[in-house]
Amino acid sequence: MRLERNLGMDLVRCTEAAALRAARLMGRGDKHAADQAAVDAMRFALDAVPMDGVVVIGEGEKDEAPMLYIGEKVGSGEPPEVDVAVDPVEGTTLLAEGMPGAIAVVALAERGSLYHWTGIAYMDKLAVGPQARGAIDINAPVDENIRNVARALKKEVEDITVVVLDRPRHKELIRQIRETGARIKLILHGDVSAGIMTAIEDPPADMLMGIGGAPEAVITACAMKCVGGEIQCKLWPRNDDERALAAANGIDLERVYRTSDLVRGENVFFAATGITDGEFLRGVRYFSGGARTYSVVMRSISGTVRYIESRHDWTKLMRISGVDYVHAR
Protein backbone atom coordinates (compact mmCIF):
# COMPACT_ATOMS: atom_id res chain seq x y z
CA MET A 1 0.00 0.00 0.00
CA ARG A 2 1.25 3.46 -0.89
CA LEU A 3 2.09 5.96 1.81
CA GLU A 4 -0.97 8.19 1.49
CA ARG A 5 -1.95 8.73 5.13
CA ASN A 6 -0.55 11.86 6.78
CA LEU A 7 1.57 10.50 9.62
CA GLY A 8 3.17 13.81 10.55
CA MET A 9 1.33 14.44 13.78
CA ASP A 10 1.83 10.83 14.85
CA LEU A 11 5.57 11.25 14.40
CA VAL A 12 5.77 14.52 16.30
CA ARG A 13 4.20 12.78 19.30
CA CYS A 14 7.15 10.37 19.18
CA THR A 15 9.74 13.15 19.18
CA GLU A 16 7.85 14.98 21.92
CA ALA A 17 7.89 11.85 24.07
CA ALA A 18 11.64 11.40 23.57
CA ALA A 19 12.35 15.06 24.31
CA LEU A 20 10.23 15.12 27.46
CA ARG A 21 11.98 12.08 28.91
CA ALA A 22 15.50 13.05 27.90
CA ALA A 23 15.30 16.70 28.93
CA ARG A 24 14.94 15.70 32.60
CA LEU A 25 18.57 14.57 32.40
CA MET A 26 19.95 17.78 30.91
CA GLY A 27 23.33 18.74 32.32
CA ARG A 28 23.75 15.65 34.51
CA GLY A 29 26.81 14.49 32.62
CA ASP A 30 25.45 11.06 31.65
CA LYS A 31 24.82 10.98 27.92
CA HIS A 32 24.09 7.23 27.94
CA ALA A 33 21.29 7.57 30.49
CA ALA A 34 19.84 10.54 28.60
CA ASP A 35 19.92 8.65 25.31
CA GLN A 36 18.34 5.56 26.88
CA ALA A 37 15.53 7.64 28.35
CA ALA A 38 14.78 9.05 24.91
CA VAL A 39 14.99 5.63 23.25
CA ASP A 40 12.54 4.12 25.76
CA ALA A 41 9.98 6.87 25.24
CA MET A 42 10.32 7.03 21.47
CA ARG A 43 10.09 3.26 21.08
CA PHE A 44 6.89 3.16 23.15
CA ALA A 45 5.35 6.01 21.14
CA LEU A 46 6.28 4.53 17.76
CA ASP A 47 4.19 1.43 18.49
CA ALA A 48 1.06 3.59 18.38
CA VAL A 49 1.81 4.95 14.90
CA PRO A 50 -0.46 3.31 12.26
CA MET A 51 2.30 1.90 10.04
CA ASP A 52 4.32 -1.20 9.25
CA GLY A 53 7.74 0.31 9.88
CA VAL A 54 11.28 -1.02 9.75
CA VAL A 55 14.13 0.91 11.36
CA VAL A 56 16.82 1.43 8.72
CA ILE A 57 18.71 4.16 10.62
CA GLY A 58 18.72 3.72 14.37
CA GLU A 59 20.76 3.04 17.45
CA GLY A 60 23.00 0.45 15.82
CA GLU A 61 22.97 -3.24 15.01
CA LYS A 62 20.76 -5.60 17.02
CA ASP A 63 23.64 -6.86 19.18
CA GLU A 64 24.58 -3.26 20.04
CA ALA A 65 21.13 -1.81 20.76
CA PRO A 66 18.26 -3.47 22.63
CA MET A 67 15.71 -1.09 21.08
CA LEU A 68 15.41 0.94 17.87
CA TYR A 69 18.10 -1.24 16.32
CA ILE A 70 18.52 -1.49 12.56
CA GLY A 71 15.97 -3.94 11.22
CA GLU A 72 13.57 -3.64 14.16
CA LYS A 73 9.86 -3.57 13.34
CA VAL A 74 8.00 -0.56 14.71
CA GLY A 75 4.46 0.74 14.46
CA SER A 76 1.08 -0.93 14.78
CA GLY A 77 1.84 -3.38 11.97
CA GLU A 78 -0.89 -2.14 9.63
CA PRO A 79 -0.11 -0.61 6.21
CA PRO A 80 1.59 1.43 4.88
CA GLU A 81 5.03 -0.20 4.75
CA VAL A 82 7.70 2.38 5.51
CA ASP A 83 11.38 2.89 6.26
CA VAL A 84 12.01 4.68 9.55
CA ALA A 85 15.05 6.73 10.56
CA VAL A 86 15.39 7.72 14.21
CA ASP A 87 17.79 9.73 16.32
CA PRO A 88 16.19 9.90 19.77
CA VAL A 89 18.84 12.41 20.86
CA GLU A 90 20.88 14.15 18.23
CA GLY A 91 23.59 15.69 20.35
CA THR A 92 23.83 13.43 23.41
CA THR A 93 26.92 15.30 24.62
CA LEU A 94 25.11 18.61 24.19
CA LEU A 95 22.28 17.32 26.35
CA ALA A 96 24.52 15.74 28.98
CA GLU A 97 26.51 18.97 29.35
CA GLY A 98 23.48 21.27 29.25
CA MET A 99 24.56 22.86 25.97
CA PRO A 100 22.35 24.22 23.15
CA GLY A 101 21.11 22.30 20.14
CA ALA A 102 20.03 18.80 21.23
CA ILE A 103 16.93 17.55 19.40
CA ALA A 104 14.86 14.37 19.00
CA VAL A 105 14.28 13.33 15.38
CA VAL A 106 12.18 10.85 13.38
CA ALA A 107 11.85 10.59 9.60
CA LEU A 108 10.13 8.08 7.35
CA ALA A 109 9.46 7.32 3.70
CA GLU A 110 8.08 4.50 1.60
CA ARG A 111 9.66 1.08 2.12
CA GLY A 112 12.99 0.78 0.36
CA SER A 113 13.44 4.55 0.01
CA LEU A 114 16.14 5.39 2.56
CA TYR A 115 19.82 4.84 1.90
CA HIS A 116 21.36 2.70 4.64
CA TRP A 117 24.78 1.42 3.65
CA THR A 118 26.24 0.58 7.07
CA GLY A 119 29.86 -0.19 6.23
CA ILE A 120 31.20 3.38 6.20
CA ALA A 121 30.01 5.64 8.98
CA TYR A 122 30.99 9.06 7.64
CA MET A 123 30.24 11.27 4.64
CA ASP A 124 31.63 14.52 3.31
CA LYS A 125 28.60 16.85 3.08
CA LEU A 126 27.52 20.05 1.40
CA ALA A 127 24.01 21.36 2.09
CA VAL A 128 22.04 24.51 1.29
CA GLY A 129 18.48 25.78 1.47
CA PRO A 130 16.00 26.03 -1.41
CA GLN A 131 17.18 29.42 -2.68
CA ALA A 132 20.66 28.03 -3.33
CA ARG A 133 19.56 24.66 -4.68
CA GLY A 134 21.44 23.95 -7.89
CA ALA A 135 24.27 26.32 -6.99
CA ILE A 136 26.52 23.76 -5.29
CA ASP A 137 28.89 21.05 -6.48
CA ILE A 138 30.68 18.97 -3.84
CA ASN A 139 33.51 18.31 -6.32
CA ALA A 140 34.11 22.02 -6.89
CA PRO A 141 36.60 24.06 -4.83
CA VAL A 142 35.40 25.56 -1.55
CA ASP A 143 35.71 29.15 -2.77
CA GLU A 144 33.72 28.40 -5.93
CA ASN A 145 30.84 26.89 -3.94
CA ILE A 146 30.74 29.83 -1.58
CA ARG A 147 30.76 32.37 -4.43
CA ASN A 148 28.00 30.50 -6.27
CA VAL A 149 25.83 30.32 -3.14
CA ALA A 150 26.40 34.02 -2.49
CA ARG A 151 25.30 34.77 -6.05
CA ALA A 152 22.19 32.60 -5.70
CA LEU A 153 21.25 34.29 -2.41
CA LYS A 154 22.09 37.77 -3.77
CA LYS A 155 24.56 38.29 -0.93
CA GLU A 156 28.14 39.38 -0.64
CA VAL A 157 30.58 36.54 0.06
CA GLU A 158 31.42 38.25 3.37
CA ASP A 159 27.77 37.87 4.41
CA ILE A 160 27.63 34.10 3.81
CA THR A 161 27.67 31.94 6.95
CA VAL A 162 29.05 28.40 6.70
CA VAL A 163 28.39 25.83 9.44
CA VAL A 164 31.25 23.42 10.14
CA LEU A 165 31.71 20.77 12.82
CA ASP A 166 34.60 21.77 15.08
CA ARG A 167 36.93 18.83 14.39
CA PRO A 168 40.68 18.53 13.68
CA ARG A 169 39.86 16.98 10.29
CA HIS A 170 38.34 20.30 9.21
CA LYS A 171 41.44 22.43 9.79
CA GLU A 172 42.15 22.80 6.06
CA LEU A 173 38.47 23.34 5.21
CA ILE A 174 38.22 26.12 7.78
CA ARG A 175 41.34 27.75 6.39
CA GLN A 176 39.89 27.72 2.86
CA ILE A 177 36.57 29.17 4.02
CA ARG A 178 38.33 31.95 5.89
CA GLU A 179 40.36 32.82 2.80
CA THR A 180 37.14 33.61 0.94
CA GLY A 181 36.06 36.09 3.60
CA ALA A 182 32.91 34.14 4.47
CA ARG A 183 31.75 33.79 8.06
CA ILE A 184 32.04 30.48 9.94
CA LYS A 185 29.76 29.04 12.60
CA LEU A 186 31.60 26.22 14.39
CA ILE A 187 29.44 23.63 16.13
CA LEU A 188 30.46 20.88 18.55
CA HIS A 189 27.77 18.38 17.56
CA GLY A 190 24.47 18.16 15.72
CA ASP A 191 24.91 18.42 11.98
CA VAL A 192 21.29 17.39 11.31
CA SER A 193 20.16 20.62 12.95
CA ALA A 194 22.97 22.48 11.22
CA GLY A 195 21.95 21.24 7.79
CA ILE A 196 18.29 22.02 8.32
CA MET A 197 19.15 25.50 9.64
CA THR A 198 20.22 26.44 6.11
CA ALA A 199 16.73 25.70 4.77
CA ILE A 200 14.37 27.29 7.29
CA GLU A 201 12.80 30.72 7.06
CA ASP A 202 15.27 33.51 7.92
CA PRO A 203 18.11 30.94 8.21
CA PRO A 204 20.91 31.50 10.73
CA ALA A 205 23.34 29.86 8.29
CA ASP A 206 23.61 29.57 4.52
CA MET A 207 25.68 26.42 3.99
CA LEU A 208 26.77 23.26 5.79
CA MET A 209 30.19 21.95 4.85
CA GLY A 210 32.40 19.13 6.12
CA ILE A 211 32.51 15.53 7.25
CA GLY A 212 29.90 14.08 9.57
CA GLY A 213 27.86 10.95 10.18
CA ALA A 214 26.35 9.09 7.21
CA PRO A 215 23.08 8.32 9.04
CA GLU A 216 22.72 12.02 9.85
CA ALA A 217 23.13 12.80 6.13
CA VAL A 218 20.11 10.64 5.32
CA ILE A 219 17.98 12.24 8.04
CA THR A 220 19.02 15.69 6.81
CA ALA A 221 18.08 14.64 3.26
CA CYS A 222 14.58 13.76 4.46
CA ALA A 223 14.11 17.29 5.76
CA MET A 224 15.65 18.78 2.61
CA LYS A 225 13.24 16.76 0.48
CA CYS A 226 10.37 18.30 2.43
CA VAL A 227 11.49 21.93 2.19
CA GLY A 228 13.20 21.93 -1.21
CA GLY A 229 16.79 22.26 -0.03
CA GLU A 230 19.73 20.30 -1.34
CA ILE A 231 22.40 18.04 0.14
CA GLN A 232 25.29 16.40 -1.68
CA CYS A 233 27.55 13.80 -0.04
CA LYS A 234 30.45 11.46 -0.71
CA LEU A 235 31.41 8.50 1.43
CA TRP A 236 34.45 9.25 3.60
CA PRO A 237 36.35 6.16 4.84
CA ARG A 238 38.18 6.78 8.10
CA ASN A 239 40.95 4.24 7.64
CA ASP A 240 42.43 1.52 5.44
CA ASP A 241 39.93 -1.05 6.75
CA GLU A 242 36.98 1.02 5.50
CA ARG A 243 38.70 1.67 2.18
CA ALA A 244 39.26 -2.08 1.80
CA LEU A 245 35.61 -2.72 2.72
CA ALA A 246 34.48 -0.29 0.03
CA ALA A 247 36.74 -1.96 -2.55
CA ALA A 248 35.53 -5.44 -1.62
CA ASN A 249 31.89 -4.37 -2.02
CA GLY A 250 32.39 -2.42 -5.23
CA ILE A 251 31.56 0.90 -3.56
CA ASP A 252 32.61 3.92 -5.62
CA LEU A 253 34.08 6.42 -3.15
CA GLU A 254 33.89 9.15 -5.80
CA ARG A 255 30.14 8.79 -6.27
CA VAL A 256 28.13 11.86 -5.32
CA TYR A 257 24.97 11.07 -3.35
CA ARG A 258 22.34 13.72 -3.89
CA THR A 259 19.13 14.34 -1.96
CA SER A 260 17.12 11.90 -4.08
CA ASP A 261 19.82 9.21 -3.77
CA LEU A 262 19.67 9.37 0.02
CA VAL A 263 15.87 9.40 0.12
CA ARG A 264 14.20 8.14 -3.05
CA GLY A 265 10.60 8.28 -1.88
CA GLU A 266 8.29 11.09 -2.91
CA ASN A 267 6.17 11.05 0.26
CA VAL A 268 8.61 11.81 3.06
CA PHE A 269 7.91 12.89 6.63
CA PHE A 270 10.25 14.57 9.10
CA ALA A 271 9.58 15.52 12.72
CA ALA A 272 11.84 17.01 15.39
CA THR A 273 11.40 18.35 18.92
CA GLY A 274 13.88 20.55 20.73
CA ILE A 275 15.44 19.13 23.89
CA THR A 276 17.83 21.96 24.75
CA ASP A 277 17.53 25.47 23.34
CA GLY A 278 19.02 25.95 19.89
CA GLU A 279 18.80 28.14 16.81
CA PHE A 280 16.60 25.55 15.11
CA LEU A 281 14.17 24.76 17.95
CA ARG A 282 13.62 25.85 21.54
CA GLY A 283 14.14 23.23 24.23
CA VAL A 284 11.70 21.71 26.72
CA ARG A 285 10.27 24.20 29.21
CA TYR A 286 9.02 22.92 32.57
CA PHE A 287 6.31 24.39 34.74
CA SER A 288 4.40 23.17 37.79
CA GLY A 289 2.47 20.10 36.65
CA GLY A 290 3.79 19.85 33.13
CA ALA A 291 6.00 21.09 30.33
CA ARG A 292 6.01 22.82 26.95
CA THR A 293 7.70 21.46 23.85
CA TYR A 294 8.63 23.10 20.56
CA SER A 295 8.57 20.96 17.44
CA VAL A 296 8.53 21.02 13.65
CA VAL A 297 6.84 18.55 11.34
CA MET A 298 7.31 18.44 7.56
CA ARG A 299 5.78 16.57 4.64
CA SER A 300 7.34 16.49 1.19
CA ILE A 301 4.27 15.74 -0.92
CA SER A 302 2.49 18.90 0.26
CA GLY A 303 5.54 21.01 1.12
CA THR A 304 3.96 21.68 4.50
CA VAL A 305 6.12 22.83 7.41
CA ARG A 306 4.37 23.22 10.76
CA TYR A 307 5.95 24.62 13.92
CA ILE A 308 4.13 23.33 16.98
CA GLU A 309 4.17 24.55 20.56
CA SER A 310 2.56 21.96 22.84
CA ARG A 311 1.54 22.08 26.49
CA HIS A 312 1.79 18.75 28.31
CA ASP A 313 0.04 17.96 31.58
CA TRP A 314 1.96 15.25 33.44
CA THR A 315 -1.12 13.41 34.77
CA LYS A 316 -2.84 13.21 31.38
CA LEU A 317 0.39 12.39 29.57
CA MET A 318 1.12 9.47 31.88
CA ARG A 319 -2.42 8.18 31.52
CA ILE A 320 -2.30 8.00 27.72
CA SER A 321 1.34 6.96 27.31
CA GLY A 322 2.01 4.65 30.22
CA VAL A 323 5.37 6.38 30.74
CA ASP A 324 6.22 8.23 33.94
CA TYR A 325 7.85 11.43 32.65
CA VAL A 326 7.86 13.07 36.08
CA HIS A 327 10.10 10.53 37.81
CA ALA A 328 12.22 9.48 34.83
CA ARG A 329 15.77 8.74 35.88
Coordinates of C-alpha atoms in Angstrom, one line a residue:
M1 CA 0.0 0.0 0.0
R2 CA 1.2 3.5 -0.9
L3 CA 2.1 6.0 1.8
E4 CA -1.0 8.2 1.5
R5 CA -2.0 8.7 5.1
N6 CA -0.6 11.9 6.8
L7 CA 1.6 10.5 9.6
G8 CA 3.2 13.8 10.5
M9 CA 1.3 14.4 13.8
D10 CA 1.8 10.8 14.8
L11 CA 5.6 11.3 14.4
V12 CA 5.8 14.5 16.3
R13 CA 4.2 12.8 19.3
C14 CA 7.1 10.4 19.2
T15 CA 9.7 13.1 19.2
E16 CA 7.9 15.0 21.9
A17 CA 7.9 11.8 24.1
A18 CA 11.6 11.4 23.6
A19 CA 12.4 15.1 24.3
L20 CA 10.2 15.1 27.5
R21 CA 12.0 12.1 28.9
A22 CA 15.5 13.1 27.9
A23 CA 15.3 16.7 28.9
R24 CA 14.9 15.7 32.6
L25 CA 18.6 14.6 32.4
M26 CA 20.0 17.8 30.9
G27 CA 23.3 18.7 32.3
R28 CA 23.7 15.7 34.5
G29 CA 26.8 14.5 32.6
D30 CA 25.5 11.1 31.6
K31 CA 24.8 11.0 27.9
H32 CA 24.1 7.2 27.9
A33 CA 21.3 7.6 30.5
A34 CA 19.8 10.5 28.6
D35 CA 19.9 8.6 25.3
Q36 CA 18.3 5.6 26.9
A37 CA 15.5 7.6 28.4
A38 CA 14.8 9.0 24.9
V39 CA 15.0 5.6 23.3
D40 CA 12.5 4.1 25.8
A41 CA 10.0 6.9 25.2
M42 CA 10.3 7.0 21.5
R43 CA 10.1 3.3 21.1
F44 CA 6.9 3.2 23.2
A45 CA 5.3 6.0 21.1
L46 CA 6.3 4.5 17.8
D47 CA 4.2 1.4 18.5
A48 CA 1.1 3.6 18.4
V49 CA 1.8 4.9 14.9
P50 CA -0.5 3.3 12.3
M51 CA 2.3 1.9 10.0
D52 CA 4.3 -1.2 9.3
G53 CA 7.7 0.3 9.9
V54 CA 11.3 -1.0 9.8
V55 CA 14.1 0.9 11.4
V56 CA 16.8 1.4 8.7
I57 CA 18.7 4.2 10.6
G58 CA 18.7 3.7 14.4
E59 CA 20.8 3.0 17.5
G60 CA 23.0 0.5 15.8
E61 CA 23.0 -3.2 15.0
K62 CA 20.8 -5.6 17.0
D63 CA 23.6 -6.9 19.2
E64 CA 24.6 -3.3 20.0
A65 CA 21.1 -1.8 20.8
P66 CA 18.3 -3.5 22.6
M67 CA 15.7 -1.1 21.1
L68 CA 15.4 0.9 17.9
Y69 CA 18.1 -1.2 16.3
I70 CA 18.5 -1.5 12.6
G71 CA 16.0 -3.9 11.2
E72 CA 13.6 -3.6 14.2
K73 CA 9.9 -3.6 13.3
V74 CA 8.0 -0.6 14.7
G75 CA 4.5 0.7 14.5
S76 CA 1.1 -0.9 14.8
G77 CA 1.8 -3.4 12.0
E78 CA -0.9 -2.1 9.6
P79 CA -0.1 -0.6 6.2
P80 CA 1.6 1.4 4.9
E81 CA 5.0 -0.2 4.8
V82 CA 7.7 2.4 5.5
D83 CA 11.4 2.9 6.3
V84 CA 12.0 4.7 9.5
A85 CA 15.0 6.7 10.6
V86 CA 15.4 7.7 14.2
D87 CA 17.8 9.7 16.3
P88 CA 16.2 9.9 19.8
V89 CA 18.8 12.4 20.9
E90 CA 20.9 14.1 18.2
G91 CA 23.6 15.7 20.4
T92 CA 23.8 13.4 23.4
T93 CA 26.9 15.3 24.6
L94 CA 25.1 18.6 24.2
L95 CA 22.3 17.3 26.3
A96 CA 24.5 15.7 29.0
E97 CA 26.5 19.0 29.4
G98 CA 23.5 21.3 29.2
M99 CA 24.6 22.9 26.0
P100 CA 22.4 24.2 23.2
G101 CA 21.1 22.3 20.1
A102 CA 20.0 18.8 21.2
I103 CA 16.9 17.6 19.4
A104 CA 14.9 14.4 19.0
V105 CA 14.3 13.3 15.4
V106 CA 12.2 10.8 13.4
A107 CA 11.8 10.6 9.6
L108 CA 10.1 8.1 7.3
A109 CA 9.5 7.3 3.7
E110 CA 8.1 4.5 1.6
R111 CA 9.7 1.1 2.1
G112 CA 13.0 0.8 0.4
S113 CA 13.4 4.5 0.0
L114 CA 16.1 5.4 2.6
Y115 CA 19.8 4.8 1.9
H116 CA 21.4 2.7 4.6
W117 CA 24.8 1.4 3.7
T118 CA 26.2 0.6 7.1
G119 CA 29.9 -0.2 6.2
I120 CA 31.2 3.4 6.2
A121 CA 30.0 5.6 9.0
Y122 CA 31.0 9.1 7.6
M123 CA 30.2 11.3 4.6
D124 CA 31.6 14.5 3.3
K125 CA 28.6 16.8 3.1
L126 CA 27.5 20.0 1.4
A127 CA 24.0 21.4 2.1
V128 CA 22.0 24.5 1.3
G129 CA 18.5 25.8 1.5
P130 CA 16.0 26.0 -1.4
Q131 CA 17.2 29.4 -2.7
A132 CA 20.7 28.0 -3.3
R133 CA 19.6 24.7 -4.7
G134 CA 21.4 23.9 -7.9
A135 CA 24.3 26.3 -7.0
I136 CA 26.5 23.8 -5.3
D137 CA 28.9 21.0 -6.5
I138 CA 30.7 19.0 -3.8
N139 CA 33.5 18.3 -6.3
A140 CA 34.1 22.0 -6.9
P141 CA 36.6 24.1 -4.8
V142 CA 35.4 25.6 -1.6
D143 CA 35.7 29.2 -2.8
E144 CA 33.7 28.4 -5.9
N145 CA 30.8 26.9 -3.9
I146 CA 30.7 29.8 -1.6
R147 CA 30.8 32.4 -4.4
N148 CA 28.0 30.5 -6.3
V149 CA 25.8 30.3 -3.1
A150 CA 26.4 34.0 -2.5
R151 CA 25.3 34.8 -6.1
A152 CA 22.2 32.6 -5.7
L153 CA 21.3 34.3 -2.4
K154 CA 22.1 37.8 -3.8
K155 CA 24.6 38.3 -0.9
E156 CA 28.1 39.4 -0.6
V157 CA 30.6 36.5 0.1
E158 CA 31.4 38.2 3.4
D159 CA 27.8 37.9 4.4
I160 CA 27.6 34.1 3.8
T161 CA 27.7 31.9 7.0
V162 CA 29.1 28.4 6.7
V163 CA 28.4 25.8 9.4
V164 CA 31.2 23.4 10.1
L165 CA 31.7 20.8 12.8
D166 CA 34.6 21.8 15.1
R167 CA 36.9 18.8 14.4
P168 CA 40.7 18.5 13.7
R169 CA 39.9 17.0 10.3
H170 CA 38.3 20.3 9.2
K171 CA 41.4 22.4 9.8
E172 CA 42.1 22.8 6.1
L173 CA 38.5 23.3 5.2
I174 CA 38.2 26.1 7.8
R175 CA 41.3 27.8 6.4
Q176 CA 39.9 27.7 2.9
I177 CA 36.6 29.2 4.0
R178 CA 38.3 31.9 5.9
E179 CA 40.4 32.8 2.8
T180 CA 37.1 33.6 0.9
G181 CA 36.1 36.1 3.6
A182 CA 32.9 34.1 4.5
R183 CA 31.8 33.8 8.1
I184 CA 32.0 30.5 9.9
K185 CA 29.8 29.0 12.6
L186 CA 31.6 26.2 14.4
I187 CA 29.4 23.6 16.1
L188 CA 30.5 20.9 18.6
H189 CA 27.8 18.4 17.6
G190 CA 24.5 18.2 15.7
D191 CA 24.9 18.4 12.0
V192 CA 21.3 17.4 11.3
S193 CA 20.2 20.6 13.0
A194 CA 23.0 22.5 11.2
G195 CA 22.0 21.2 7.8
I196 CA 18.3 22.0 8.3
M197 CA 19.2 25.5 9.6
T198 CA 20.2 26.4 6.1
A199 CA 16.7 25.7 4.8
I200 CA 14.4 27.3 7.3
E201 CA 12.8 30.7 7.1
D202 CA 15.3 33.5 7.9
P203 CA 18.1 30.9 8.2
P204 CA 20.9 31.5 10.7
A205 CA 23.3 29.9 8.3
D206 CA 23.6 29.6 4.5
M207 CA 25.7 26.4 4.0
L208 CA 26.8 23.3 5.8
M209 CA 30.2 21.9 4.8
G210 CA 32.4 19.1 6.1
I211 CA 32.5 15.5 7.2
G212 CA 29.9 14.1 9.6
G213 CA 27.9 10.9 10.2
A214 CA 26.4 9.1 7.2
P215 CA 23.1 8.3 9.0
E216 CA 22.7 12.0 9.8
A217 CA 23.1 12.8 6.1
V218 CA 20.1 10.6 5.3
I219 CA 18.0 12.2 8.0
T220 CA 19.0 15.7 6.8
A221 CA 18.1 14.6 3.3
C222 CA 14.6 13.8 4.5
A223 CA 14.1 17.3 5.8
M224 CA 15.7 18.8 2.6
K225 CA 13.2 16.8 0.5
C226 CA 10.4 18.3 2.4
V227 CA 11.5 21.9 2.2
G228 CA 13.2 21.9 -1.2
G229 CA 16.8 22.3 0.0
E230 CA 19.7 20.3 -1.3
I231 CA 22.4 18.0 0.1
Q232 CA 25.3 16.4 -1.7
C233 CA 27.5 13.8 0.0
K234 CA 30.5 11.5 -0.7
L235 CA 31.4 8.5 1.4
W236 CA 34.4 9.3 3.6
P237 CA 36.4 6.2 4.8
R238 CA 38.2 6.8 8.1
N239 CA 40.9 4.2 7.6
D240 CA 42.4 1.5 5.4
D241 CA 39.9 -1.0 6.7
E242 CA 37.0 1.0 5.5
R243 CA 38.7 1.7 2.2
A244 CA 39.3 -2.1 1.8
L245 CA 35.6 -2.7 2.7
A246 CA 34.5 -0.3 0.0
A247 CA 36.7 -2.0 -2.6
A248 CA 35.5 -5.4 -1.6
N249 CA 31.9 -4.4 -2.0
G250 CA 32.4 -2.4 -5.2
I251 CA 31.6 0.9 -3.6
D252 CA 32.6 3.9 -5.6
L253 CA 34.1 6.4 -3.2
E254 CA 33.9 9.2 -5.8
R255 CA 30.1 8.8 -6.3
V256 CA 28.1 11.9 -5.3
Y257 CA 25.0 11.1 -3.4
R258 CA 22.3 13.7 -3.9
T259 CA 19.1 14.3 -2.0
S260 CA 17.1 11.9 -4.1
D261 CA 19.8 9.2 -3.8
L262 CA 19.7 9.4 0.0
V263 CA 15.9 9.4 0.1
R264 CA 14.2 8.1 -3.0
G265 CA 10.6 8.3 -1.9
E266 CA 8.3 11.1 -2.9
N267 CA 6.2 11.0 0.3
V268 CA 8.6 11.8 3.1
F269 CA 7.9 12.9 6.6
F270 CA 10.3 14.6 9.1
A271 CA 9.6 15.5 12.7
A272 CA 11.8 17.0 15.4
T273 CA 11.4 18.4 18.9
G274 CA 13.9 20.6 20.7
I275 CA 15.4 19.1 23.9
T276 CA 17.8 22.0 24.8
D277 CA 17.5 25.5 23.3
G278 CA 19.0 26.0 19.9
E279 CA 18.8 28.1 16.8
F280 CA 16.6 25.6 15.1
L281 CA 14.2 24.8 17.9
R282 CA 13.6 25.9 21.5
G283 CA 14.1 23.2 24.2
V284 CA 11.7 21.7 26.7
R285 CA 10.3 24.2 29.2
Y286 CA 9.0 22.9 32.6
F287 CA 6.3 24.4 34.7
S288 CA 4.4 23.2 37.8
G289 CA 2.5 20.1 36.7
G290 CA 3.8 19.8 33.1
A291 CA 6.0 21.1 30.3
R292 CA 6.0 22.8 26.9
T293 CA 7.7 21.5 23.9
Y294 CA 8.6 23.1 20.6
S295 CA 8.6 21.0 17.4
V296 CA 8.5 21.0 13.7
V297 CA 6.8 18.5 11.3
M298 CA 7.3 18.4 7.6
R299 CA 5.8 16.6 4.6
S300 CA 7.3 16.5 1.2
I301 CA 4.3 15.7 -0.9
S302 CA 2.5 18.9 0.3
G303 CA 5.5 21.0 1.1
T304 CA 4.0 21.7 4.5
V305 CA 6.1 22.8 7.4
R306 CA 4.4 23.2 10.8
Y307 CA 5.9 24.6 13.9
I308 CA 4.1 23.3 17.0
E309 CA 4.2 24.5 20.6
S310 CA 2.6 22.0 22.8
R311 CA 1.5 22.1 26.5
H312 CA 1.8 18.7 28.3
D313 CA 0.0 18.0 31.6
W314 CA 2.0 15.3 33.4
T315 CA -1.1 13.4 34.8
K316 CA -2.8 13.2 31.4
L317 CA 0.4 12.4 29.6
M318 CA 1.1 9.5 31.9
R319 CA -2.4 8.2 31.5
I320 CA -2.3 8.0 27.7
S321 CA 1.3 7.0 27.3
G322 CA 2.0 4.6 30.2
V323 CA 5.4 6.4 30.7
D324 CA 6.2 8.2 33.9
Y325 CA 7.9 11.4 32.6
V326 CA 7.9 13.1 36.1
H327 CA 10.1 10.5 37.8
A328 CA 12.2 9.5 34.8
R329 CA 15.8 8.7 35.9

